[in-house]
Amino acid sequence: MEKLSADVLVIGGGATGAGVAWDAALRGLDVVLVERGDLATGTSGRFHGLLHSGGRYAVKDPSAAHECARENGVVRHVAADCVEDTGGLFVATPFDDPAYADRFAEGCRKTGVPCEEIEPARALREEPRLNPGISRAFRVPDGSIEVWKLVWALARGAQDRGARVLPYHEVVAVHRGGDQVHGARVRNTRTGQELDVEAAVTVSASGAWAGQIAAMAGIEGVHVKPGRGIMIAMSHRLVNTVINRCQLPTDGDIIVPIETVCVIGTTDVGTDDPDDHTIIQAEVDAMLEDGERLVPGFKQARALRVWTGVRPLFEDRKENGATDTRDVTRAHALLDHRERDGVTGFFTITGGKLTTYRLMAEETVDAVCLQLGDARPCTTSAEPLAGSENGEYHRVGDRLGRREQRLLDDQLICECELIPRKRIEETIRWRGTTDLDDLRRLLRLGMGPCQGGFCIYRVAGILHGLDGIDTPDANAGLIDYVRERWKGVWPVLYGDQLRQARLDEWIYQGVLDVEHLQ
Amino acid sequence: MIDDLFHERLRSSLDHCVKCTICETACPVANVTPLFPGPKYAGPQAERFRAHGQPADESSVDYCSGCGLCTMSCPQGVKIAELNAHARYAVKQRKGVPLRDRLIARPTVLGRLGTPVAPIANAMLKARPARVLAERVLGIHRDAPVPRFAGRRFRTWARRRQAPGVGTKIVYFHGCGTEYYEPDVGEKVVAVLEHNGYSVEIPEQDCCGLPLQSNGLFEDARKYVQRLARALAPHARDGTLIVGNATSCTLMLKREAREILGLEDDPDLALVSRQTYDICELLLELHDRGQLRTDFEPVEEVVAYHAPCQQQGHWIGKPALELLALVPGLDVRELDARCCGIAGTYGFKREKYQIAMDAGAELFNQVEASGARVVACDSETCRWQIEHGTRRPSVHPIELLHQAYRL
Ligand SMILES: Cc1cc2nc3c(=O)[nH]c(=O)nc-3n(C[C@H](O)[C@H](O)[C@H](O)COP(=O)(O)OP(=O)(O)OC[C@H]3O[C@@H](n4cnc5c(N)ncnc54)[C@H](O)[C@@H]3O)c2cc1C
Ligand code: SF4
Ligand code: SF4
């Protein structure tokens, strides 16, 4: 059996795991990162897209608010290229408790969340589609964050410093000898091959799955209660600022403009299984009603797709009797299992938010270094990620600008998201993948209004033409992709999206008869 | 400024796009040049990358001529040409509007300057060295079919005219083309209307602002069209109809000023918009009611008819065809080419002249193949382009009716 050895094995390739890998690699540690799927396909790839200002937690969870406020500034600096500086508004709609606004402003002041009250008329000028009935408006530094870009920038940065990053590698056993964890056995989910990773320290950054990994190490009582939430992406940006309802956090109270879409979310329903992606139609309908409260006409606008994510809410029943998952603190939990369970070489980092990934990584690697007896300082708050060196934020128009430069010399493949042929070919090469979903995450391939209904055949054609990729693989990639996309589309099949789906289906079944491809 | 909510409403039409590509096949520009990626790209697709207050670094949308055929052809109701017009406005806001565009967008100014010195001005417009200079300095293509000044103004004639003063009152909106370049067409319109029992009033009026709008000068365009609406509204208030022969200018009043410039709330414009008719539309309605005089004498002529894009934007079919069919002897050949290419002032521009000529080639070839000696067309700039591209005379359908009435 193949063996790898490293100083640190990181389990989980979400924002936290990738953040830990980057942090540790920057400190000169030798890192192996394993992720059972592609990077950021757990909660990180299914989140809402919001770089929190902290405003959301200003009243309910001051310590989380404070953490977000601090990290917001740091992430804007080190990952500028992944962040869009949309700004955020908290608006009191006619459906909100008017008394909350003052508590909100006070909460922001206390927790260090920058917040400025503005005239509702001004908010409406900036966001013309907003409910004209708003009575108060506060401006906060919310932003939106492109997670796949972030996680890959972290992972590639770590790779450049020697880390080995292994997507599609699932931990099947944690190696424990006595009171010591010394690595894990992982299985390549594509080939079925297994390998052992030997490590001085193992960090489980497996989010909602942390309980499962801990159990593999024979550690009981790590309860991560998954809180499932749905989000709906709309076909174009109805707002260009993050819009929050000014009230205690509840369902469907935030719209995040991110890339070419805007996303409304979310809900929070307790579940037992972190892989539970059930979409309940009543939740979808309620969410669209919520949208209508913030943006009149929301229900007439075109919805693209729905998805769910599970929050990793670390819960210690002994200390906190809360049962509604929204009441559990959103602050993160770092468990040093030597202190907690007498097991050395093993840490769990879970909970928190995407916004605080860096802080979570810093605390984790600090503890790792401490245990290794080699205190090295963290530098992630000063070291910009590749692509973010000039500190310029990402802008939604960037792609259009780039496309305009290349009109004459590069074919357009994904028309909705403006992805040219060369970009796709390059990405297939460096990722060495025929999985169109991998390409989707890296490029936003097929994430626009037609949901791949047109471009995906062109990409399959490109795959067919590339050396070393055989026909069945290329065809399988195509069929898998289309089926996967379909899952998120059916709950919003009405109006424009239904019309699109009909046309896509005719192409799929009628014109091309893809189902019978060999 | 574009009213934001108005723009958002327009923008929301992009949701209807199912990517069918029908608009792309309709676009006369995208079919002849790779510099313009087409209506689907420029409209519903690029629009998703445009954010309020964050202009994207784009310029290809400036190659959209604004002909409007895409919007007309889209089966889903995406306001493509209108979105493009807004995007062009944003591009011009960012990059500035060249002097040339400011100039050619103001037919009134040009007309007032040129008319008194028409012989000299026309000689200049003909003289090669002067045109080469104008191309270098201003960017107006040396071969562009710029019109000749008539040397007199339609209004001077109108003021001196003895109106019969009997019959149904109607207001004539003649537009700038008639005023400075083709006053004789205006005289024929008046004669045909009077022949059909109308008492024609010709109130003081000015440019409708369409060239300003298509050159991205929205603020000025709004001023012009609102001023025009104010001048015409008092007449329209008692139910009097307004009729015009400049089909793109009547479309501006009917639809474009409201749908592109966002003047939905201007009450004068709303009123004028409701009462405005294209001349052929009016006459055909008259005919449908059995009230059009049909005392046409034969006109032995083979005529090709091209319905300009803006005429098609009225959603009234092709009334000129039905009217011309009433004239004995007239052999009318309907052409179905998309566009003559000129699109107002588009084909005058140095960088767009060849595109406009290429876009018009389909039409020019059809004219050639039709065997017609004359081309009828409802819009003046299109007629100039057709004359330029086919070396045949081009007339407004009303001129043929006038001839047949022997007025
Ligand atoms: C609906 C919703 C909306 C949210 N919105 C926001 C927001 O707008 N802003 C914000 O800041 N935060 C938001 N969050 C929170 C945020 O998404 C999460 O806190 C964050 O993504 C967690 O990242 P992570 O890396 O810790 O976990 P994950 O991204 O879940 O990573 C854990 C990884 O471990 C992998 N894994 C599991 N088991 C194994 C195994 N056996 N072997 C190998 N790998 C394994 C999983 O595949 C997964 O990729 C939201 C959460 C939810 C649920
Ligand atoms: S015709 Fe309409 S629906 Fe079809 S691609 Fe063009 S804009 Fe989209
Ligand atoms: S308005 Fe005319 S030139 Fe412009 S995109 Fe539409 S069809 Fe093409």
Coordinates of C-alpha atoms in Angstrom, one line a residue, chain B residues 43-278:
Chain B
G43 CA -28.5 42.1 -24.4
P44 CA -29.6 39.4 -21.9
Q45 CA -26.2 37.9 -21.4
A46 CA -24.0 40.9 -20.9
E47 CA -26.7 42.5 -18.9
R48 CA -26.1 40.0 -16.1
F49 CA -22.6 41.4 -15.7
R50 CA -23.7 45.0 -15.5
A51 CA -24.2 46.4 -12.1
H52 CA -25.6 49.7 -10.9
G53 CA -22.8 52.1 -10.5
Q54 CA -20.2 49.6 -11.7
P55 CA -19.8 50.1 -15.5
A56 CA -18.1 47.1 -17.1
D57 CA -15.2 47.7 -19.4
E58 CA -17.2 47.0 -22.6
S59 CA -17.4 48.6 -26.0
S60 CA -18.8 46.0 -28.5
V61 CA -22.4 47.0 -27.8
D62 CA -21.6 50.3 -29.5
Y63 CA -21.7 48.3 -32.8
C64 CA -25.4 47.6 -32.2
S65 CA -27.1 49.9 -34.7
G66 CA -30.3 50.0 -32.7
C67 CA -32.4 48.8 -35.5
G68 CA -34.7 46.9 -33.1
L69 CA -35.1 43.8 -35.2
C70 CA -33.9 41.6 -32.3
T71 CA -36.6 42.8 -29.9
M72 CA -39.2 42.3 -32.7
S73 CA -38.0 38.7 -33.4
C74 CA -37.6 37.5 -29.8
P75 CA -40.4 35.0 -29.1
Q76 CA -40.0 35.5 -25.3
G77 CA -40.3 39.2 -25.1
V78 CA -36.7 40.1 -24.1
K79 CA -36.2 43.9 -24.6
I80 CA -32.9 43.3 -26.3
A81 CA -32.5 46.5 -28.4
E82 CA -33.7 48.6 -25.4
L83 CA -31.2 47.0 -23.1
N84 CA -28.5 47.6 -25.7
A85 CA -29.5 51.2 -25.9
H86 CA -29.0 51.6 -22.1
A87 CA -25.7 49.8 -22.3
R88 CA -24.6 52.1 -25.1
Y89 CA -25.6 55.0 -23.0
A90 CA -23.4 53.7 -20.1
V91 CA -20.5 53.1 -22.5
K92 CA -20.8 56.7 -23.7
Q93 CA -21.1 58.0 -20.2
R94 CA -17.8 56.3 -19.4
K95 CA -15.9 57.0 -22.5
G96 CA -17.4 60.3 -23.6
V97 CA -19.4 61.1 -26.7
P98 CA -17.3 62.1 -29.7
L99 CA -17.9 65.5 -31.2
R100 CA -19.0 63.8 -34.4
D101 CA -21.8 62.0 -32.6
R102 CA -22.9 65.2 -31.0
L103 CA -23.0 66.9 -34.3
I104 CA -24.8 64.3 -36.5
A105 CA -27.3 63.7 -33.7
R106 CA -28.6 67.3 -34.2
P107 CA -30.3 67.6 -37.5
T108 CA -31.8 70.9 -36.5
V109 CA -28.4 72.5 -35.9
L110 CA -27.0 71.1 -39.1
G111 CA -30.1 72.0 -41.1
R112 CA -30.1 75.6 -39.8
L113 CA -26.4 76.0 -40.7
G114 CA -26.6 74.3 -44.1
T115 CA -29.8 75.6 -45.5
P116 CA -28.9 79.3 -46.1
V117 CA -25.6 78.3 -47.8
A118 CA -27.0 75.2 -49.4
P119 CA -25.2 75.5 -52.8
I120 CA -21.8 75.8 -51.0
A121 CA -22.6 73.2 -48.4
N122 CA -23.8 70.7 -51.0
A123 CA -20.8 71.3 -53.1
M124 CA -18.6 70.6 -50.1
L125 CA -20.6 67.4 -49.4
K126 CA -19.8 66.3 -52.9
A127 CA -16.2 67.4 -53.1
R128 CA -13.8 64.6 -52.4
P129 CA -11.1 66.6 -50.6
A130 CA -13.6 68.1 -48.2
R131 CA -15.1 64.7 -47.5
V132 CA -11.6 63.2 -46.9
L133 CA -11.0 66.0 -44.5
A134 CA -14.3 65.5 -42.7
E135 CA -13.5 61.8 -42.4
R136 CA -10.1 62.5 -40.8
V137 CA -11.2 65.3 -38.6
L138 CA -14.7 64.3 -37.7
G139 CA -14.9 60.6 -38.5
I140 CA -17.7 60.9 -41.0
H141 CA -17.0 58.3 -43.7
R142 CA -16.1 59.9 -47.0
D143 CA -18.6 57.8 -48.9
A144 CA -21.4 58.0 -46.4
P145 CA -24.8 58.9 -48.0
V146 CA -25.2 62.2 -46.3
P147 CA -28.2 64.1 -47.6
R148 CA -28.2 67.3 -49.7
F149 CA -29.7 70.4 -48.2
A150 CA -32.8 71.5 -50.0
G151 CA -31.8 75.1 -49.7
R152 CA -35.3 75.9 -48.4
R153 CA -37.3 74.9 -45.4
F154 CA -40.6 73.1 -45.4
R155 CA -41.9 75.5 -42.7
T156 CA -41.5 78.5 -45.0
W157 CA -43.8 76.8 -47.5
A158 CA -46.1 75.7 -44.7
R159 CA -46.4 79.2 -43.3
R160 CA -47.3 80.7 -46.7
R161 CA -49.7 77.9 -47.6
Q162 CA -53.4 78.7 -47.9
A163 CA -55.0 76.0 -45.8
P164 CA -58.5 75.1 -47.1
G165 CA -59.8 75.1 -43.6
V166 CA -62.5 72.5 -44.2
G167 CA -62.6 68.9 -43.3
T168 CA -61.4 66.8 -40.4
K169 CA -58.6 68.5 -38.5
I170 CA -55.3 66.6 -38.5
V171 CA -51.9 67.6 -37.3
Y172 CA -48.9 67.0 -39.5
F173 CA -45.6 66.1 -37.8
H174 CA -43.1 66.4 -40.5
G175 CA -39.7 65.8 -38.8
C176 CA -36.3 67.2 -39.7
G177 CA -35.7 65.2 -42.9
T178 CA -38.7 66.9 -44.5
E179 CA -37.8 70.3 -43.0
Y180 CA -34.3 70.6 -44.3
Y181 CA -33.8 67.9 -47.0
E182 CA -37.0 66.8 -48.5
P183 CA -39.6 69.6 -48.2
D184 CA -41.2 68.4 -51.4
V185 CA -42.2 65.1 -49.7
G186 CA -43.9 67.2 -47.0
E187 CA -45.8 69.1 -49.6
K188 CA -47.0 65.8 -51.1
V189 CA -48.1 64.5 -47.7
V190 CA -50.2 67.7 -47.2
A191 CA -51.6 67.4 -50.7
V192 CA -52.6 63.8 -50.2
L193 CA -54.2 64.5 -46.9
E194 CA -56.1 67.4 -48.2
H195 CA -57.2 65.4 -51.2
N196 CA -58.7 63.0 -48.7
G197 CA -60.7 65.7 -47.0
Y198 CA -58.4 66.6 -44.1
S199 CA -57.7 70.1 -42.9
V200 CA -54.0 69.9 -42.2
E201 CA -52.4 71.9 -39.4
I202 CA -48.7 72.2 -39.2
P203 CA -47.8 73.5 -35.7
E204 CA -44.3 74.8 -34.8
Q205 CA -42.2 71.8 -34.0
D206 CA -38.6 70.6 -33.7
C207 CA -36.6 67.4 -33.7
C208 CA -38.0 64.3 -31.9
G209 CA -34.6 63.6 -30.4
L210 CA -34.2 60.1 -32.0
P211 CA -30.7 60.7 -33.3
L212 CA -29.6 61.9 -29.9
Q213 CA -31.0 58.9 -28.3
S214 CA -29.4 56.5 -30.7
N215 CA -26.1 58.2 -30.1
G216 CA -26.4 57.8 -26.3
L217 CA -27.2 61.4 -25.6
F218 CA -30.2 60.5 -23.5
E219 CA -30.5 63.8 -21.5
D220 CA -30.7 65.9 -24.7
A221 CA -32.9 63.4 -26.4
R222 CA -35.4 63.7 -23.5
K223 CA -35.4 67.4 -23.7
Y224 CA -36.1 67.3 -27.4
V225 CA -38.9 64.8 -27.3
Q226 CA -40.6 66.4 -24.3
R227 CA -40.5 69.7 -26.0
L228 CA -42.0 68.2 -29.1
A229 CA -44.6 66.5 -27.1
R230 CA -45.5 69.8 -25.4
A231 CA -45.8 71.4 -28.8
L232 CA -48.1 68.7 -30.2
A233 CA -50.1 67.9 -27.1
P234 CA -52.5 70.9 -27.1
H235 CA -53.6 69.8 -30.6
A236 CA -54.0 66.2 -29.6
R237 CA -56.0 67.0 -26.5
D238 CA -59.3 67.4 -28.4
G239 CA -58.8 64.1 -30.1
T240 CA -57.1 65.4 -33.2
L241 CA -54.8 62.8 -34.7
I242 CA -51.1 63.4 -35.4
V243 CA -49.6 62.0 -38.6
G244 CA -46.1 61.8 -39.8
N245 CA -44.2 60.4 -42.8
A246 CA -40.8 60.0 -41.0
T247 CA -41.5 56.5 -39.7
S248 CA -38.7 56.3 -37.2
C249 CA -39.7 59.7 -35.7
T250 CA -43.3 58.6 -35.3
L251 CA -42.0 55.4 -33.7
M252 CA -40.0 57.6 -31.3
L253 CA -43.2 59.3 -30.3
K254 CA -45.2 56.2 -30.1
R255 CA -42.9 53.9 -28.3
E256 CA -39.2 54.5 -28.1
A257 CA -39.1 57.6 -26.1
R258 CA -41.2 55.9 -23.5
E259 CA -39.5 52.5 -23.6
I260 CA -35.9 53.6 -24.0
L261 CA -35.7 57.0 -22.4
G262 CA -38.1 56.0 -19.6
L263 CA -40.6 58.8 -20.1
E264 CA -43.6 56.7 -19.2
D265 CA -44.9 59.3 -16.8
D266 CA -44.8 62.3 -19.2
P267 CA -48.6 63.1 -19.7
D268 CA -48.0 65.1 -22.9
L269 CA -46.0 62.4 -24.4
A270 CA -48.5 59.7 -23.4
L271 CA -51.2 61.7 -25.1
V272 CA -49.2 62.4 -28.2
S273 CA -48.0 58.8 -28.3
R274 CA -51.6 57.5 -28.3
Q275 CA -52.7 59.9 -31.1
T276 CA -49.7 59.5 -33.4
Y277 CA -50.0 57.7 -36.8
D278 CA -47.6 56.7 -39.5

